[in-house]
CSV table of C-alpha atoms in Angstrom, one decimal:
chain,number,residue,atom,x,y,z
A,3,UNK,CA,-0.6,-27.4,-0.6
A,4,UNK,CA,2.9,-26.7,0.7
A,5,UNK,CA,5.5,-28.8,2.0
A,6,UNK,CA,4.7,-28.2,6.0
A,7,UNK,CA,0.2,-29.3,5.0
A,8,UNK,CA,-0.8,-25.9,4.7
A,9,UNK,CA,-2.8,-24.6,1.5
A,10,UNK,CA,-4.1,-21.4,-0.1
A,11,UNK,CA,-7.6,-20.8,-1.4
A,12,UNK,CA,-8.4,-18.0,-3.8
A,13,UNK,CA,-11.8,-18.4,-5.6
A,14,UNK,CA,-12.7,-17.0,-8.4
A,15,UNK,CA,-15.0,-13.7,-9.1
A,16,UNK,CA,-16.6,-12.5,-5.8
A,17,UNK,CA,-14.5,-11.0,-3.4
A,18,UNK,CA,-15.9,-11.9,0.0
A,19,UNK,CA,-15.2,-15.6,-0.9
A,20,UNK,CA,-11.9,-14.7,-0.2
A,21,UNK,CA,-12.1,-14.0,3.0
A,22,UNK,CA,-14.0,-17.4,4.1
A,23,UNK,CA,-13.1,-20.6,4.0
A,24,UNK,CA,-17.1,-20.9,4.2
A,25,UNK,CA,-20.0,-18.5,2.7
A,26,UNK,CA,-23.5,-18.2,2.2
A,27,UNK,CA,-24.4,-16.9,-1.3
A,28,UNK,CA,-27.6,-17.1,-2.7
A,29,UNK,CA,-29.2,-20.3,-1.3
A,30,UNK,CA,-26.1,-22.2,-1.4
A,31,UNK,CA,-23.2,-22.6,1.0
A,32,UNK,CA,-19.6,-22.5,-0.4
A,33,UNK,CA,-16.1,-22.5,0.1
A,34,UNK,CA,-13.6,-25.7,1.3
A,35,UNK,CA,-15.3,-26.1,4.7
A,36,UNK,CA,-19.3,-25.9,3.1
A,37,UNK,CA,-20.5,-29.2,4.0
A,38,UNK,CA,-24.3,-29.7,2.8
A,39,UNK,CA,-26.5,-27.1,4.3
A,40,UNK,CA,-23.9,-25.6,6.7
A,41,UNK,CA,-20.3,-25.2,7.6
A,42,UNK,CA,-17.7,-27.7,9.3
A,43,UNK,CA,-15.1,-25.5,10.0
A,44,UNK,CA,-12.5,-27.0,12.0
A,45,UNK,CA,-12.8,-26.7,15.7
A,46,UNK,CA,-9.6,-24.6,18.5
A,47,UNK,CA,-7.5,-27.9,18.5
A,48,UNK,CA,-7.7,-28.5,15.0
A,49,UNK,CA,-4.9,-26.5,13.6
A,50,UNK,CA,-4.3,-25.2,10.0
A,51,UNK,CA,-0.7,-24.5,10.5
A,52,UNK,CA,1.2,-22.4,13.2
A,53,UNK,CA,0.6,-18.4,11.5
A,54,UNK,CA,-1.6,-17.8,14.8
A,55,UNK,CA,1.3,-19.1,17.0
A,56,UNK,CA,3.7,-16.3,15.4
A,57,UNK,CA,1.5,-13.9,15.8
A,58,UNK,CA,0.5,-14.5,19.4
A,59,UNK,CA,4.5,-14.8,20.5
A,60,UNK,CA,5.3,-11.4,18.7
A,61,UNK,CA,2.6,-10.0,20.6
A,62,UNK,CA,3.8,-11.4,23.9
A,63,UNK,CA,7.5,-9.8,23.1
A,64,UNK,CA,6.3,-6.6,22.3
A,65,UNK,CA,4.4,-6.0,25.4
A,66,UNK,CA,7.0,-7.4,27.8
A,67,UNK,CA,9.5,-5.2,25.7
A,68,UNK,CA,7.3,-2.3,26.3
A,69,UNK,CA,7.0,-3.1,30.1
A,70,UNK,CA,10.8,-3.3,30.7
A,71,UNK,CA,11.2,0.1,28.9
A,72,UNK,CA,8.7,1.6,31.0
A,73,UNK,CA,10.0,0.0,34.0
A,74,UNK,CA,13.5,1.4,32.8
A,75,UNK,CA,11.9,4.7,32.8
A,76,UNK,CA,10.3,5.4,36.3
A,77,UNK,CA,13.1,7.4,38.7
């Protein structure tokens, strides 16, 4: 866990389990959100830290920096 309450998971052996934080694998669930005989994952207003957030503004500034460099563009 780092200082801001995130956390990394990397399991051991299969390499699927990497990519969920919840699996199915032979008649078990597994994985940090496995709870019994399902998954709890948390829901959209439950955040795991802000990564999404970046990710959504630099897509917001590249588009509107394409748009004014069209817009720049037209005669």
């Amino acid at each position: 866990t780092y200082s801001d309450d995130s956390s990394e998971n990397f399991p051991q052996n299969d390499w699927y389990k990497t990519w969920s934080s919840c699996y199915y694998d032979d008649g078990n669930y597994g994985g940090v959100h496995a709870e019994g005989d399902g998954c709890k994952v948390p829901g959209s207003g439950e955040s795991e830290g802000f990564l999404p957030s970046i990710g959504v503004v630099l897509t917001l500034t590249a588009l509107t920096g394409a748009a004014l460099v069209g817009m720049a563009r037209r005669p």
